[in-house]
Coordinates of C-alpha atoms and ligand atoms in Angstrom, one line a residue:
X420 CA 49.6 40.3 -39.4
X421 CA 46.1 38.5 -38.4
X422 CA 45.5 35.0 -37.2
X423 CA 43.7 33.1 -39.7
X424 CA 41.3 29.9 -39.7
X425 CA 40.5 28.6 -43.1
X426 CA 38.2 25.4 -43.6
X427 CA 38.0 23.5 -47.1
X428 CA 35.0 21.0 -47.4
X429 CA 35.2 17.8 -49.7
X430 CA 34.8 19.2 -52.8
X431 CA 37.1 21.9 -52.2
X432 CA 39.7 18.8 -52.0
X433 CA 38.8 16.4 -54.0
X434 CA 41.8 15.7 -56.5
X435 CA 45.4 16.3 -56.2
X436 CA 44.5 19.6 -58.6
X437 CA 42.2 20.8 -55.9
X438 CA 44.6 20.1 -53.6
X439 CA 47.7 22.0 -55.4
X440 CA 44.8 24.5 -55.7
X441 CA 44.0 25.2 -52.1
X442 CA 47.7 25.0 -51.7
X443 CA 48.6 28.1 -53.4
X444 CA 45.7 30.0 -52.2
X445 CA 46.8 29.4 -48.8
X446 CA 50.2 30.1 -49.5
X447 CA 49.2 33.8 -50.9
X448 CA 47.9 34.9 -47.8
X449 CA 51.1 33.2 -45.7
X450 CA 52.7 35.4 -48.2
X451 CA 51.3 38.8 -46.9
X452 CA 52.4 37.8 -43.4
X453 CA 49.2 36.1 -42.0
X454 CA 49.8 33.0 -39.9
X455 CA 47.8 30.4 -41.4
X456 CA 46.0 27.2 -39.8
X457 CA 43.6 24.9 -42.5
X458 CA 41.3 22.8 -41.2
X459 CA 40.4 19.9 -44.0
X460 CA 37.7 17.6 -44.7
X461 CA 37.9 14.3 -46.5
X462 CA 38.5 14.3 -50.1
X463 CA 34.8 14.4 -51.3
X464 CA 33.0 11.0 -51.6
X465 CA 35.3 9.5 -49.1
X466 CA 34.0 9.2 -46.0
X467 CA 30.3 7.5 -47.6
X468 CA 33.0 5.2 -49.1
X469 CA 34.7 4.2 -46.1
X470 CA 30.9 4.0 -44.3
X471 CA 30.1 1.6 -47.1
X472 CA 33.5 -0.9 -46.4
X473 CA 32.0 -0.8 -42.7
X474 CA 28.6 -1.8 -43.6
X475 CA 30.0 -4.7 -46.1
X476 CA 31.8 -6.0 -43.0
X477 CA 28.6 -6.4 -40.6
X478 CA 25.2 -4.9 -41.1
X479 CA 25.8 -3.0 -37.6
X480 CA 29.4 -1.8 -37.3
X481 CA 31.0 -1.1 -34.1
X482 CA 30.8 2.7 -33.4
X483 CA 34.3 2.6 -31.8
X484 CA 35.9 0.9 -34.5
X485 CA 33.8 3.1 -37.2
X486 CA 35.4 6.3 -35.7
X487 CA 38.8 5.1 -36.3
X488 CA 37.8 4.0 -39.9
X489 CA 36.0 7.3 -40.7
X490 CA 38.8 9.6 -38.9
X491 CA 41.2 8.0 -41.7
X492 CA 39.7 9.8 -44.6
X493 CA 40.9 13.6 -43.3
X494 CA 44.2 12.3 -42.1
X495 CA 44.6 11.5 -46.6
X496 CA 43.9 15.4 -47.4
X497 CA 46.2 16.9 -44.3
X498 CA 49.3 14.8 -46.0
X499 CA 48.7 16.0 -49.4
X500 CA 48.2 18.8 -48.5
X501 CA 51.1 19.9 -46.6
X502 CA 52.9 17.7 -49.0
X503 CA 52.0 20.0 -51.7
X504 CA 52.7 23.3 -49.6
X505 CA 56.5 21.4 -49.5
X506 CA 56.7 20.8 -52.7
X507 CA 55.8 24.7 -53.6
X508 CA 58.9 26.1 -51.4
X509 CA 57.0 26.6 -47.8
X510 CA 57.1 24.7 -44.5
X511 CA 54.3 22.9 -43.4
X512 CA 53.3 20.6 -41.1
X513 CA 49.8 18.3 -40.5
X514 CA 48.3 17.1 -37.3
X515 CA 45.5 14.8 -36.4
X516 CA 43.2 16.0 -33.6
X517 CA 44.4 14.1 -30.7
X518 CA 47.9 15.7 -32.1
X519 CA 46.7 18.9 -31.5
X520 CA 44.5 18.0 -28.4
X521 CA 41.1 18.5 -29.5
X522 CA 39.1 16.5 -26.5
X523 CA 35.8 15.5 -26.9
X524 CA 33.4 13.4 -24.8
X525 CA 32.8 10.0 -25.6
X526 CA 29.7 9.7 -28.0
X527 CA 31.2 7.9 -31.1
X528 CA 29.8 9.2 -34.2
X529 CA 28.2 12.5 -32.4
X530 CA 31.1 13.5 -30.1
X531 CA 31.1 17.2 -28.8
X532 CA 33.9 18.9 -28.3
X533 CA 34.9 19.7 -24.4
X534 CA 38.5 21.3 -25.0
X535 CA 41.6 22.2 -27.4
X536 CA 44.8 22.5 -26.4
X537 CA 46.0 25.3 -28.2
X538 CA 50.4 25.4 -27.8
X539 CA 51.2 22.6 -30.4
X540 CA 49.5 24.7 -33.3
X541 CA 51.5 27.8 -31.8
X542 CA 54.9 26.1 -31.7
X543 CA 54.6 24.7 -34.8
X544 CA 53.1 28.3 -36.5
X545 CA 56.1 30.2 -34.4
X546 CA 58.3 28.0 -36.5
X547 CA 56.4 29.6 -39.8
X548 CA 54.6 26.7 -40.9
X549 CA 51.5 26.4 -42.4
X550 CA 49.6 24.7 -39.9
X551 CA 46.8 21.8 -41.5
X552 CA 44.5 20.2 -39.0
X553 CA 42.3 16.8 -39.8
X554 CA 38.6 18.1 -39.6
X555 CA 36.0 16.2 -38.0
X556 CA 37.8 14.3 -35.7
X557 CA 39.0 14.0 -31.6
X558 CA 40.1 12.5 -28.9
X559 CA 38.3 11.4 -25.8
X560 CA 39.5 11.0 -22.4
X561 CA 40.3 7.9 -22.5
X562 CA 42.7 7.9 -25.2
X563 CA 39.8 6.6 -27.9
X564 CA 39.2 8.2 -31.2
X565 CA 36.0 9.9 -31.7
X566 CA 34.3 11.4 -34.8
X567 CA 32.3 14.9 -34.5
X568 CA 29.1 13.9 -36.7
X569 CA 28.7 14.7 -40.5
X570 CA 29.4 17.9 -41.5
X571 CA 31.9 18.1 -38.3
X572 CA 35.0 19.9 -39.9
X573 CA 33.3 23.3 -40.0
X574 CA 32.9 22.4 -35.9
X575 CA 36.6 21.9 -35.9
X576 CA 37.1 24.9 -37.6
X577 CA 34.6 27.3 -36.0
X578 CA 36.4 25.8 -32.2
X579 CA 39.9 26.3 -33.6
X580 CA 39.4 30.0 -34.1
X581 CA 37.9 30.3 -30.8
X582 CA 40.6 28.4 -28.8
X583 CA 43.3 30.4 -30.8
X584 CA 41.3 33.5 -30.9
X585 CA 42.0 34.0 -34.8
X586 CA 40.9 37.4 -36.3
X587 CA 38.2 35.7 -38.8
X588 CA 37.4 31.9 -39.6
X589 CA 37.1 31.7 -43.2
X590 CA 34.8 28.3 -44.2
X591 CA 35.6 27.8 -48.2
X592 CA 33.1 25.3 -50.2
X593 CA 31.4 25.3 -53.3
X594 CA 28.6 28.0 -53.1
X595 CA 30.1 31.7 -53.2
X596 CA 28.1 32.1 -49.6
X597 CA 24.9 31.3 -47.8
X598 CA 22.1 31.8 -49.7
X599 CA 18.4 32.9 -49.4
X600 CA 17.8 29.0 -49.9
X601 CA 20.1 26.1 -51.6
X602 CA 20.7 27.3 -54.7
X603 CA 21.0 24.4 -56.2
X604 CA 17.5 23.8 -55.9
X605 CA 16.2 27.0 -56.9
X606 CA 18.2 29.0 -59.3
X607 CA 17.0 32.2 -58.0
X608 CA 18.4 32.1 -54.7
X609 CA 20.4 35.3 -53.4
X610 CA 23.6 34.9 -51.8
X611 CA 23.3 36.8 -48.3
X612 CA 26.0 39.8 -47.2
X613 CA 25.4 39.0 -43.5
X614 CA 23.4 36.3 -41.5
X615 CA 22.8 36.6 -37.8
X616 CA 24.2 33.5 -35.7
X617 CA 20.4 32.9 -34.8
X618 CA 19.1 32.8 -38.9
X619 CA 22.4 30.5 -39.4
X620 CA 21.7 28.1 -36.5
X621 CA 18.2 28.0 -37.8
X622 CA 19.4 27.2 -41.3
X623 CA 21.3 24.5 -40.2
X624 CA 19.0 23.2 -37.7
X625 CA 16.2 22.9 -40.3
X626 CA 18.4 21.6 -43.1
X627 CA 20.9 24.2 -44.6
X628 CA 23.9 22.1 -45.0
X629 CA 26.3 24.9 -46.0
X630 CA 27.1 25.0 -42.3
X631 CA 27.1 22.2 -39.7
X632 CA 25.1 23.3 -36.9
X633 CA 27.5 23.1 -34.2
X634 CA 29.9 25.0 -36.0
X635 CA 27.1 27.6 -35.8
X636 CA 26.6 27.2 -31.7
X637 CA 30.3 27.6 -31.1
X638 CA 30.8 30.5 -32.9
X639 CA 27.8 32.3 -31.5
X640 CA 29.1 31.1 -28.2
X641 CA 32.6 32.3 -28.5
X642 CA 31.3 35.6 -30.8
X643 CA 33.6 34.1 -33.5
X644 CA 32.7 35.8 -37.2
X645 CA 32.4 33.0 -40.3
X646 CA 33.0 34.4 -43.7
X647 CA 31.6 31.1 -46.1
X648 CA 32.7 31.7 -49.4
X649 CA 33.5 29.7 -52.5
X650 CA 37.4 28.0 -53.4
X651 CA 36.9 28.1 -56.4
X652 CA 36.4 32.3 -56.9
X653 CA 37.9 35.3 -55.1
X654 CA 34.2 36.9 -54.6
X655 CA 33.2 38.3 -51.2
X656 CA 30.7 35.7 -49.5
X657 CA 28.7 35.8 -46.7
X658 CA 29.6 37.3 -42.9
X659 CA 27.8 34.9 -40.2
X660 CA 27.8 37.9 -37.1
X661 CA 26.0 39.0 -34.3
X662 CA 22.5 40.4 -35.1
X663 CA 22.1 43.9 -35.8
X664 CA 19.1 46.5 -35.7
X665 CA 18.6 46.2 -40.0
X666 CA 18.1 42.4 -39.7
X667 CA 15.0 42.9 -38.1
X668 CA 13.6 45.3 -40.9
X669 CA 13.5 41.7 -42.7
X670 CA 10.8 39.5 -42.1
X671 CA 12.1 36.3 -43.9
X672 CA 15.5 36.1 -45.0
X673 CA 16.2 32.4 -45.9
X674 CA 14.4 29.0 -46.6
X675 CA 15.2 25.5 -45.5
X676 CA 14.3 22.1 -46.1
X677 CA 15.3 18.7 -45.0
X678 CA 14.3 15.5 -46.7
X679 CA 15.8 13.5 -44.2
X680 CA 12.5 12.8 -41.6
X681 CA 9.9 10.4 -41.4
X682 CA 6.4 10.8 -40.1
X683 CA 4.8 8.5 -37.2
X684 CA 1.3 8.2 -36.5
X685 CA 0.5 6.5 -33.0
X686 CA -3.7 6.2 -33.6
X687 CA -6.4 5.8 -30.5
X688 CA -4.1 6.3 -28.1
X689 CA -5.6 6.7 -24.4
X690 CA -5.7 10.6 -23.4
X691 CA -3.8 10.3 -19.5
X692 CA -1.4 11.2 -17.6
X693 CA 2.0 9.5 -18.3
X694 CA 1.0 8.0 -22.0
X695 CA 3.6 10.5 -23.5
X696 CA 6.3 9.7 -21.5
X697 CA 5.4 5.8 -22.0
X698 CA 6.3 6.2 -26.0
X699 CA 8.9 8.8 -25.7
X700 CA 11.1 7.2 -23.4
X701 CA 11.6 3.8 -24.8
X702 CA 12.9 5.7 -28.4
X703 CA 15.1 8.6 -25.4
X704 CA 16.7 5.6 -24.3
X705 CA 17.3 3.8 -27.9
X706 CA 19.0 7.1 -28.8
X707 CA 16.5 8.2 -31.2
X708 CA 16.1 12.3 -31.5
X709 CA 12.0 12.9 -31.7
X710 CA 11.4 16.6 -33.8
X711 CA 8.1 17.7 -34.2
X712 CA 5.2 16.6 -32.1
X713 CA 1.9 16.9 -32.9
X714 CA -1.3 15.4 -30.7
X715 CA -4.9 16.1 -31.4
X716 CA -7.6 16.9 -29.3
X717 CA -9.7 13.9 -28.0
X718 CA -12.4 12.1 -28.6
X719 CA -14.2 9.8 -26.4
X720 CA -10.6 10.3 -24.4
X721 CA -8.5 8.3 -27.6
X722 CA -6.1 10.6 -29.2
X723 CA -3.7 10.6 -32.1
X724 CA -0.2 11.4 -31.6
X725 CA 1.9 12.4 -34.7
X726 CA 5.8 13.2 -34.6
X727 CA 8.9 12.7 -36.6
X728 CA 11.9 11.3 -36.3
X729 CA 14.9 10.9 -38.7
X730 CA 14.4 8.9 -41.9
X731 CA 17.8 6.5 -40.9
X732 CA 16.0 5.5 -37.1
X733 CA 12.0 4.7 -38.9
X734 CA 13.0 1.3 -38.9
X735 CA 14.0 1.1 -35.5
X736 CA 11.2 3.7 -34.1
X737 CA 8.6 1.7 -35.9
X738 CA 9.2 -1.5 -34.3
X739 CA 10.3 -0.1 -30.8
X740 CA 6.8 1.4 -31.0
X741 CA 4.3 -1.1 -32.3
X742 CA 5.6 -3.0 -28.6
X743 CA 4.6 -0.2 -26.7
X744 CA 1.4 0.4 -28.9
X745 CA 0.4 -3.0 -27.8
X746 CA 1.1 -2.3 -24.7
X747 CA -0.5 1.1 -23.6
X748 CA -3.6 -0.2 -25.7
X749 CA -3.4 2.1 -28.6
X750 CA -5.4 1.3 -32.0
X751 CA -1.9 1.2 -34.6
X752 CA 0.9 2.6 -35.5
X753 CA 1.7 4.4 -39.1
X754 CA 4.1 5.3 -41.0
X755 CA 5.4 7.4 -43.9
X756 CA 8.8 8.1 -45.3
X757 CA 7.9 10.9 -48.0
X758 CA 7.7 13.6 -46.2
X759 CA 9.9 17.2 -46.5
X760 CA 9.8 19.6 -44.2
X761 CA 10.1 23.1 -45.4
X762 CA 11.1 26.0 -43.1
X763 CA 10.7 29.7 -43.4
X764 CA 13.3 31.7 -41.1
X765 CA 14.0 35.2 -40.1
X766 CA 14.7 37.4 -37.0
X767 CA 12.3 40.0 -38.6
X768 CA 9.4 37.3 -38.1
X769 CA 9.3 38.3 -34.5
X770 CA 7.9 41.6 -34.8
X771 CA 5.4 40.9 -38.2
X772 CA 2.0 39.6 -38.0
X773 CA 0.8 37.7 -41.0
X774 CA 4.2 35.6 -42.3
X775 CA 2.2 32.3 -40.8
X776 CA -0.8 33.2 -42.9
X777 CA 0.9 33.8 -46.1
X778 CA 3.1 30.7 -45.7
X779 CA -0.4 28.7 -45.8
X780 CA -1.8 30.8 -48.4
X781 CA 1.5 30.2 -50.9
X782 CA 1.3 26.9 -50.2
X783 CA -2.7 26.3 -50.9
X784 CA -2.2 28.3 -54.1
X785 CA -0.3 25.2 -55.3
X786 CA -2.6 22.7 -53.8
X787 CA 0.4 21.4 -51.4
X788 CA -1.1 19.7 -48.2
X789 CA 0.2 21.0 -44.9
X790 CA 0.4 17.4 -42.5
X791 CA 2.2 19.3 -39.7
X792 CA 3.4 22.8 -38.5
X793 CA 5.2 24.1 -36.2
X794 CA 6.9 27.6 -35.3
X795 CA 9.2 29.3 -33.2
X796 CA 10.0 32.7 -32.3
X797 CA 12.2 33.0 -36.2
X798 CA 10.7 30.3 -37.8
X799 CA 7.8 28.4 -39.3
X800 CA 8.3 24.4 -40.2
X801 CA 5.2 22.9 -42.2
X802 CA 5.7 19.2 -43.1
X803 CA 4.9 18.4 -46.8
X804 CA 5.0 15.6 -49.0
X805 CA 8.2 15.1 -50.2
X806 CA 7.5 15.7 -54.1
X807 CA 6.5 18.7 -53.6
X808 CA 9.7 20.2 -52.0
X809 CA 11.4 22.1 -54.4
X810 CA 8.0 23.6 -55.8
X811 CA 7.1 25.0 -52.4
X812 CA 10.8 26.2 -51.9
X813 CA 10.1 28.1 -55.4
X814 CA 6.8 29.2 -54.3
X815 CA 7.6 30.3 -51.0
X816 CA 11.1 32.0 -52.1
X817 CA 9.0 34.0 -54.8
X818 CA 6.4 35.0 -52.7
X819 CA 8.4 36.5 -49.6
X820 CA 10.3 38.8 -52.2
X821 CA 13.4 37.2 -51.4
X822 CA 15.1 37.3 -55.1
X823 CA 15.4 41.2 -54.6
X824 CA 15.8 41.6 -50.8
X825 CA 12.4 43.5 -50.6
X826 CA 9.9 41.8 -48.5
X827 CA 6.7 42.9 -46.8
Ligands
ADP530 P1 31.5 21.2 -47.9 O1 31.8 19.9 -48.5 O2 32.3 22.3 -48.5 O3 31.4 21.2 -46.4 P2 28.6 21.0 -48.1 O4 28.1 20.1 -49.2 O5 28.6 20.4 -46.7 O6 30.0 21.6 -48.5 O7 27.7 22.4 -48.0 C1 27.6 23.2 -49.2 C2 26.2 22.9 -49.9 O8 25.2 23.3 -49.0 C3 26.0 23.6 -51.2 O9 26.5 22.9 -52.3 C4 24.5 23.7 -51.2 O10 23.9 22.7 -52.1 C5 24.0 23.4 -49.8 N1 23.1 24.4 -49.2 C6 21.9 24.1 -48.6 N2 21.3 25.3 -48.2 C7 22.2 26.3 -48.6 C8 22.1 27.7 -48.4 N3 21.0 28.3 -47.8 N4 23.1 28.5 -48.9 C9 24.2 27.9 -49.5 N5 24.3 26.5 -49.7 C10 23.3 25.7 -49.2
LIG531 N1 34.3 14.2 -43.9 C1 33.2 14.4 -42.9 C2 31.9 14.2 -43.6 O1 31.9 13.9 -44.8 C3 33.3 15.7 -42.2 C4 33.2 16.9 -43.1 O2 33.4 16.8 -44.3 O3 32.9 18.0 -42.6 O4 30.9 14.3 -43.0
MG532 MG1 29.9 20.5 -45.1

């Protein structure tokens, strides 16, 4: 009899039939003896719905408030759903996460979670009930309600199997696994057996949406395997684990990209001590995540300094920066929303020479301009224009042999 953490995105539970749907499926395995807890998300569509009725209220909504409106959406799918477990002959019973003590700290909208309490879920599984938990969702120390940041029901999954210890955490959505790169962009894509937690936190990090990043850092963390596979078919998906010796015979194993960053160009700016810090803190303080971070060499002791930051703070970055352009003397500030960044990731990268190179190469075949790059130990981000995303996805995914699994 195993312990068992299943998580069903939006899609997975977006009608009553879905619903019924995930229901039964559930109910099979509660059948063989397992103990089940379900961790759901919003219906799909939902929670950009209830994000819209915040902005038609006031341009800037409050974030406290927000949380409370957004948290509603799971709190629909955890009724029906249990409601339909009822209905089909079991016992059930939902809970919100300050019901089942999920603490977080108190950053609205982002909140990480510090703490789950662990006996509710038991009581109520001891009594053998099928256990559903609102995804995405806590409650911070002083009693407020806090939201864990898009995506955050895999987070609530991955941290419930930790804090129960359950023998597998099983995240269900609408690909059969992870893939070698979204394939719904290119149709070639190969659905991965096993990812290491470093590839997976890469993914995410770089734009892979099939699982949210911090869902990623806990499980690594708290050595808690993922299984992502699809509701909607019994197939085997993919095993997110610990890395093992064979990864490393692969040089590239998956391909990201994230539409979601803008480029800033802060021109002529003086080459001394303390400038950096001078633009970087103002945007720190504003809350404003900075990614890549390019600076030439200088001329005449005037510098560019190129970085990105995400598309939804350009607005703010821009005009928090033309004030401190002014006023650390630089020549202008520039701007440009259509850019991609495309990502190459593998663990195998750290022991082959050459992957830079024929990421360039690929890409100069096609006549794609490279604006930025950078690269880690497992990884190599070049910043494109944003046309020309799904082409170098296609291009790169082809020419690192990913299709068949046999790479240089
Ligand atoms: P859910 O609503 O179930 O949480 P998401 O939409 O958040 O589902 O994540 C699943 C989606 O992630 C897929 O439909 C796919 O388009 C996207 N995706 C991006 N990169 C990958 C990848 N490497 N492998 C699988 N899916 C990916
Ligand atoms: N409903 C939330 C969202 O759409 C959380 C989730 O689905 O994981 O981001
Ligand atoms: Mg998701």
């Amino acid at each position: 009899m195993a312990l068992i953490v299943q998580k069903y995105g939006g899609t997975s539970v977006g009608s009553i039939e879905k619903i019924q749907n995930v229901a039964k499926k559930v109910i099979e395995e509660h059948k063989k003896g397992n103990r089940m807890v379900v961790v759901l998300s919003a219906m799909s569509g939902e929670t950009n719905k209830l994000i819209e009725l915040a902005h038609q209220m006031t341009a800037d909504p409050d974030t406290r408030e927000l949380d409370v409106l957004m948290a509603t959406g799971e709190q629909v799918s955890i009724a029906l759903f249990s409601m339909a477990v009822k209905s089909m002959g079991y016992d059930a019973c939902s809970l919100l996460g300050f019901q089942v003590g999920i603490r977080t700290d108190q950053i609205y909208g982002k909140a990480r979670i510090q703490d789950i309490r662990t006996e509710r879920v038991f009581q109520e599984l001891e009594k053998n009930r099928i256990v559903s938990i609102a995804g995405f969702q806590g409650l911070d120390e002083e009693g407020n309600i806090t939201t864990l940041g898009r995506g955050g029901s895999d987070t609530t999954a991955v941290a419930m199997a930790a804090a129960l210890k359950a023998d597998v955490c099983e995240i269900y959505t609408d690909v059969t696994g992870v893939f070698t790169t979204d394939p719904n962009i290119c149709p070639r894509a190969r659905k991965m057996d096993y990812i290491s937690y470093e590839e997976m936190l890469e993914m995410a990090s770089l734009g892979a949406k099939v699982l949210e990043i911090r869902s990623v850092e806990f499980a690594k963390k708290f050595n808690v395997p993922i299984h992502v596979r699809s509701t909607f078919s019994n197939e085997r998906g993919t095993m997110v684990v610990s890395e093992t010796k064979d990864m490393e015979k692969i040089t590239v194993s998956g391909i990201a990209f994230n539409k979601n960053e803008a480029r800033i160009t802060i021109s002529k700016v003086p080459d001394k001590p303390g400038i950096a810090a001078a633009i970087f803190n103002p945007l720190v303080k504003a809350g404003i995540v900075v990614d890549m971070i390019v600076q030439n060499t200088s001329e005449e002791g005037l510098t560019d300094l190129t970085f990105t930051v995400a598309k939804a703070d350009f607005y703010k970055s821009m005009k928090f920066l033309s004030d401190v352009a002014k006023g650390i003397g630089a020549e202008k500030v520039l701007g440009d929303e259509n850019i991609a960044k495309v990502s190459i990731i593998g663990v195998g990268m750290r022991t082959h020479a050459g992957v830079a190179q024929k990421m360039f190469t690929t890409l100069a075949k096609e006549n794609i301009n490279i604006m930025m790059i950078s690269t880690s130990e497992i990884k190599i981000s070049c910043v494109i224009e944003e046309k020309y995303t799904e082409l170098a996805v296609r291009v790169l995914h082809e020419a690192f042999g990913l299709e068949n699994g046999t790479q240089i």
